[in-house]
CSV table of C-alpha atoms in Angstrom, one decimal:
chain,number,residue,atom,x,y,z
A,1,MET,CA,-9.7,25.8,26.8
A,2,ARG,CA,-6.1,26.2,27.9
A,3,GLY,CA,-2.7,24.8,27.2
A,4,GLY,CA,-3.1,26.1,24.0
A,5,ARG,CA,0.0,26.2,21.1
A,6,GLY,CA,1.3,24.6,23.6
A,7,GLN,CA,-0.8,21.8,24.1
A,8,GLU,CA,-0.7,21.3,20.5
A,9,ARG,CA,3.1,21.4,20.5
A,10,ALA,CA,3.0,18.6,22.6
A,11,ILE,CA,0.3,16.3,20.9
A,12,THR,CA,2.2,17.0,17.9
A,13,GLY,CA,5.1,15.9,19.6
A,14,ASN,CA,3.5,13.2,21.3
A,15,ARG,CA,2.0,11.9,18.3
A,16,GLN,CA,5.1,11.5,16.1
A,17,SER,CA,7.2,10.0,19.1
A,18,ASN,CA,4.9,7.5,17.9
A,19,TRP,CA,4.7,7.0,14.3
A,20,ALA,CA,8.4,6.5,14.7
A,21,PHE,CA,7.8,4.0,17.5
A,22,ALA,CA,5.3,2.1,15.5
A,23,ASP,CA,8.2,2.6,12.7
A,24,ALA,CA,10.5,1.1,14.4
A,25,TYR,CA,8.7,-1.6,16.3
A,26,GLY,CA,7.0,-2.3,12.4
A,27,ALA,CA,10.6,-2.7,11.2
A,28,GLU,CA,11.6,-5.6,14.3
A,29,LEU,CA,8.8,-8.6,12.5
A,30,VAL,CA,11.2,-8.9,9.9
A,31,ASP,CA,13.9,-12.1,10.4
A,32,ASP,CA,17.5,-10.9,8.9
A,33,ALA,CA,17.2,-12.3,5.6
A,34,GLU,CA,14.7,-9.8,5.0
A,35,ASN,CA,15.9,-7.4,6.7
A,36,ALA,CA,19.1,-7.0,4.4
A,37,ALA,CA,16.1,-7.2,1.7
A,38,LEU,CA,14.1,-4.7,3.1
A,39,ARG,CA,17.0,-2.3,3.6
A,40,TRP,CA,18.8,-2.9,0.0
A,41,ALA,CA,15.1,-2.0,-1.3
A,42,ARG,CA,14.4,1.1,0.4
A,43,GLU,CA,18.8,2.4,-0.5
A,44,ARG,CA,17.2,2.0,-4.4
A,45,ALA,CA,14.1,3.5,-3.4
A,46,GLN,CA,15.7,6.0,-2.0
A,47,GLN,CA,17.9,6.6,-5.0
A,48,ALA,CA,15.6,6.4,-7.7
A,49,GLY,CA,13.5,9.5,-5.8
A,50,VAL,CA,10.7,6.5,-5.6
A,51,ARG,CA,8.4,6.6,-2.5
A,52,ALA,CA,8.6,3.5,-0.6
A,53,VAL,CA,5.7,1.9,2.4
A,54,SER,CA,6.9,3.1,5.9
A,55,PRO,CA,7.9,-0.1,7.9
A,56,ALA,CA,5.0,0.8,10.0
A,57,THR,CA,2.8,0.3,7.2
A,58,GLY,CA,4.5,-2.4,5.9
A,59,ALA,CA,3.9,-4.7,8.7
A,60,THR,CA,0.4,-3.7,8.6
A,61,LEU,CA,-0.1,-4.7,5.3
A,62,ARG,CA,2.1,-7.7,6.4
A,63,LEU,CA,-0.8,-8.6,8.9
A,64,LEU,CA,-3.8,-7.6,6.5
A,65,ALA,CA,-2.2,-10.2,4.3
A,66,ALA,CA,-2.3,-13.0,6.8
A,67,THR,CA,-5.8,-12.2,8.6
A,68,ALA,CA,-6.7,-12.6,4.8
A,69,GLY,CA,-5.1,-16.0,4.0
A,70,ALA,CA,-3.9,-15.1,1.0
A,71,LYS,CA,-2.8,-16.4,-1.9
A,72,ALA,CA,-3.7,-14.6,-5.0
A,73,VAL,CA,-3.0,-10.3,-4.3
A,74,ALA,CA,-2.4,-7.5,-6.4
A,75,GLU,CA,-0.3,-4.4,-6.3
A,76,ILE,CA,-0.2,-1.5,-8.6
A,77,GLY,CA,3.6,0.5,-7.8
A,78,THR,CA,5.7,-2.4,-7.8
A,79,GLY,CA,9.1,0.5,-7.1
A,80,THR,CA,11.9,-1.4,-5.7
A,81,GLY,CA,10.0,-4.5,-3.3
A,82,VAL,CA,9.7,-2.9,-0.7
A,83,SER,CA,6.0,-3.3,-0.3
A,84,GLY,CA,5.8,-6.5,-2.1
A,85,ILE,CA,8.1,-8.6,0.7
A,86,HIS,CA,6.1,-7.8,3.3
A,87,LEU,CA,3.0,-8.3,1.2
A,88,MET,CA,4.4,-12.0,0.4
A,89,ALA,CA,5.8,-12.5,4.2
A,90,GLY,CA,1.5,-12.5,4.8
A,91,MET,CA,0.6,-14.2,2.6
A,92,ARG,CA,-0.1,-17.9,1.8
A,93,PRO,CA,3.2,-20.3,1.2
A,94,ASP,CA,2.0,-21.2,-2.2
A,95,GLY,CA,0.3,-17.7,-3.0
A,96,VAL,CA,1.4,-15.6,-6.0
A,97,LEU,CA,1.9,-11.7,-5.8
A,98,THR,CA,0.8,-9.8,-9.3
A,99,THR,CA,2.4,-6.4,-9.1
A,100,VAL,CA,2.0,-4.0,-12.0
A,101,ASP,CA,4.2,-1.0,-12.6
A,102,THR,CA,5.4,1.6,-15.5
A,103,ASP,CA,8.9,1.4,-14.2
A,104,PRO,CA,10.7,-2.4,-15.8
A,105,GLU,CA,13.9,-1.6,-13.9
A,106,GLN,CA,12.7,-1.6,-10.7
A,107,GLN,CA,10.8,-4.2,-10.9
A,108,GLN,CA,13.9,-5.7,-11.6
A,109,PHE,CA,15.3,-4.3,-8.6
A,110,ALA,CA,12.4,-6.1,-6.5
A,111,ARG,CA,13.0,-8.9,-8.5
A,112,GLN,CA,16.8,-8.5,-6.8
A,113,ALA,CA,15.1,-8.2,-3.2
A,114,PHE,CA,12.5,-10.7,-3.6
A,115,ARG,CA,15.2,-13.2,-4.0
A,116,ALA,CA,17.3,-12.2,-1.6
A,117,ALA,CA,14.3,-12.3,1.0
A,118,GLY,CA,14.3,-15.5,0.8
A,119,PHE,CA,10.9,-15.9,-1.6
A,120,ALA,CA,11.0,-18.5,-4.8
A,121,GLY,CA,11.1,-17.0,-8.4
A,122,ASN,CA,7.2,-18.0,-8.5
A,123,ARG,CA,6.0,-16.6,-5.8
A,124,ALA,CA,5.5,-12.9,-7.9
A,125,ARG,CA,4.2,-12.4,-10.9
A,126,PHE,CA,5.9,-9.3,-12.8
A,127,ILE,CA,4.0,-6.8,-15.6
A,128,PRO,CA,5.3,-4.0,-17.1
A,129,GLY,CA,2.6,-1.3,-17.9
A,130,SER,CA,0.3,1.2,-17.0
A,131,ALA,CA,-1.7,-0.4,-14.7
A,132,LEU,CA,-5.2,1.5,-16.2
A,133,ASP,CA,-4.0,-0.9,-19.4
A,134,VAL,CA,-2.8,-4.4,-17.0
A,135,LEU,CA,-5.9,-4.5,-14.7
A,136,PRO,CA,-8.8,-4.6,-16.8
A,137,ARG,CA,-6.8,-7.9,-18.1
A,138,LEU,CA,-6.7,-9.7,-14.5
A,139,ALA,CA,-9.4,-12.6,-13.5
A,140,ASP,CA,-13.3,-10.8,-12.2
A,141,ARG,CA,-13.3,-12.2,-7.9
A,142,GLY,CA,-9.7,-13.8,-9.0
A,143,TYR,CA,-8.3,-11.6,-5.5
A,144,ASP,CA,-7.9,-12.1,-1.6
A,145,LEU,CA,-6.2,-8.3,-1.5
A,146,VAL,CA,-5.4,-5.8,-3.8
A,147,PHE,CA,-3.2,-2.8,-2.9
A,148,CYS,CA,-3.1,0.3,-4.4
A,149,ASP,CA,0.7,2.9,-4.5
A,150,GLY,CA,0.6,4.0,-7.7
A,151,ASP,CA,-0.6,7.3,-9.8
A,152,ARG,CA,-2.3,8.8,-7.2
A,153,SER,CA,-4.2,11.2,-10.0
A,154,GLU,CA,-5.9,7.2,-11.2
A,155,CYS,CA,-6.9,6.3,-7.5
A,156,LEU,CA,-10.4,6.1,-8.1
A,157,GLU,CA,-10.1,4.3,-11.6
A,158,TYR,CA,-7.7,1.7,-8.7
A,159,PHE,CA,-11.4,1.5,-7.0
A,160,ALA,CA,-13.4,1.0,-9.9
A,161,GLU,CA,-11.2,-2.4,-10.7
A,162,ALA,CA,-10.4,-3.4,-7.1
A,163,LEU,CA,-13.6,-3.7,-6.7
A,164,ARG,CA,-14.3,-6.0,-9.9
A,165,LEU,CA,-10.9,-7.6,-9.0
A,166,LEU,CA,-11.5,-8.1,-5.1
A,167,ARG,CA,-13.4,-12.1,-3.8
A,168,PRO,CA,-16.3,-11.2,-1.4
A,169,GLY,CA,-14.8,-11.2,1.9
A,170,GLY,CA,-11.0,-9.6,0.1
A,171,LEU,CA,-9.7,-6.6,0.9
A,172,VAL,CA,-8.6,-2.7,-1.1
A,173,CYS,CA,-5.4,-0.9,0.7
A,174,PHE,CA,-4.7,2.8,-0.8
A,175,GLU,CA,-1.1,3.6,0.6
A,176,GLY,CA,0.1,7.9,0.7
A,177,VAL,CA,-4.1,9.2,1.3
A,178,PHE,CA,-3.0,12.1,3.9
A,179,ALA,CA,-0.5,13.1,0.7
A,180,ASN,CA,1.6,14.2,3.5
A,181,GLY,CA,-1.0,16.1,4.8
A,182,ARG,CA,-2.5,17.9,2.5
A,183,THR,CA,-5.6,15.6,1.9
A,184,VAL,CA,-6.7,17.4,5.9
A,185,ASP,CA,-5.6,20.8,4.8
A,186,ALA,CA,-8.4,23.2,3.5
A,187,GLY,CA,-6.3,25.5,1.2
A,188,ALA,CA,-6.2,24.7,-2.6
A,189,GLN,CA,-5.0,21.6,-3.1
A,190,PRO,CA,-3.4,19.9,-6.5
A,191,ALA,CA,-5.9,17.3,-8.7
A,192,GLU,CA,-4.1,14.7,-7.3
A,193,VAL,CA,-4.8,15.7,-4.0
A,194,ARG,CA,-9.0,16.2,-4.8
A,195,LYS,CA,-9.0,12.8,-6.2
A,196,LEU,CA,-7.7,11.2,-3.0
A,197,ARG,CA,-10.9,13.3,-1.3
A,198,GLU,CA,-13.1,12.3,-4.0
A,199,LEU,CA,-11.5,8.3,-3.1
A,200,LEU,CA,-12.2,8.6,0.7
A,201,GLY,CA,-15.4,9.5,0.6
A,202,ALA,CA,-16.5,6.9,-2.6
A,203,VAL,CA,-15.6,4.3,-0.2
A,204,ARG,CA,-16.6,5.9,2.7
A,205,GLU,CA,-20.3,5.9,1.2
A,206,SER,CA,-20.1,2.7,-0.9
A,207,ASP,CA,-23.1,0.0,0.7
A,208,ASP,CA,-20.4,-2.5,-0.4
A,209,LEU,CA,-17.5,-1.9,1.6
A,210,VAL,CA,-16.8,-1.7,5.0
A,211,PRO,CA,-14.0,0.7,5.4
A,212,SER,CA,-11.4,2.1,7.5
A,213,LEU,CA,-8.5,5.0,7.2
A,214,LEU,CA,-5.3,3.8,9.6
A,215,PRO,CA,-2.9,6.4,10.4
A,216,VAL,CA,0.3,4.4,9.6
A,217,GLY,CA,2.8,5.6,7.4
A,218,ASP,CA,1.9,8.5,5.1
A,219,GLY,CA,-2.2,6.8,5.6
A,220,LEU,CA,-3.3,3.5,4.8
A,221,LEU,CA,-7.2,3.7,3.3
A,222,CYS,CA,-8.6,-0.1,4.3
A,223,ALA,CA,-11.9,-2.0,2.8
A,224,VAL,CA,-13.0,-5.3,2.9
A,225,LYS,CA,-15.6,-5.7,0.1
A,226,ARG,CA,-19.1,-7.0,1.9
A,227,GLU,CA,-20.2,-10.6,1.2
A,228,ARG,CA,-23.5,-10.7,-0.3
């Protein structure tokens, strides 16, 4: 096959350009208030060294929440509110986001960001604490969408809880499953990457789900819970 490394570089360059274009497109889909709130939340995340979803991932979450007609969404990993703004923008106007994080200070940043984006205070329920302590207290089949952006080493436990929390026809999404390219790297990897590989296999092999791995941001693994 001709081309070799030159062709590989061209493909890689094209992909990077595509991802940049998708992020720019996603950033253009928000109104002025949301855009200002998102910029502020991203700055807080960068200062705190916290991962924030890319604009393209945010636009995808917004789309999925709207497609599901989501009224109740559970979020693992509040961060500074970037993903929450996108989720609430896609949810029904009377929808409530239940968001869990171990860092109450970050949740305060998220609360400010939500308010700046124009969302009423009753649109979000903030629960501080470990997701594995909080999730078992949430209602069976009570959620239209579960978004997981917490500790990657706990992703399999999140998956088990999400299956219980979701109504039939509901969506589960895991952010960051590419782990900056480490998930597809054949070399030895840390425990959290091995967990992500196990998660990808478990979601793919589940008879209860219709899955897809979306190449936006750092990888967004999504699945719909079958209606039985």
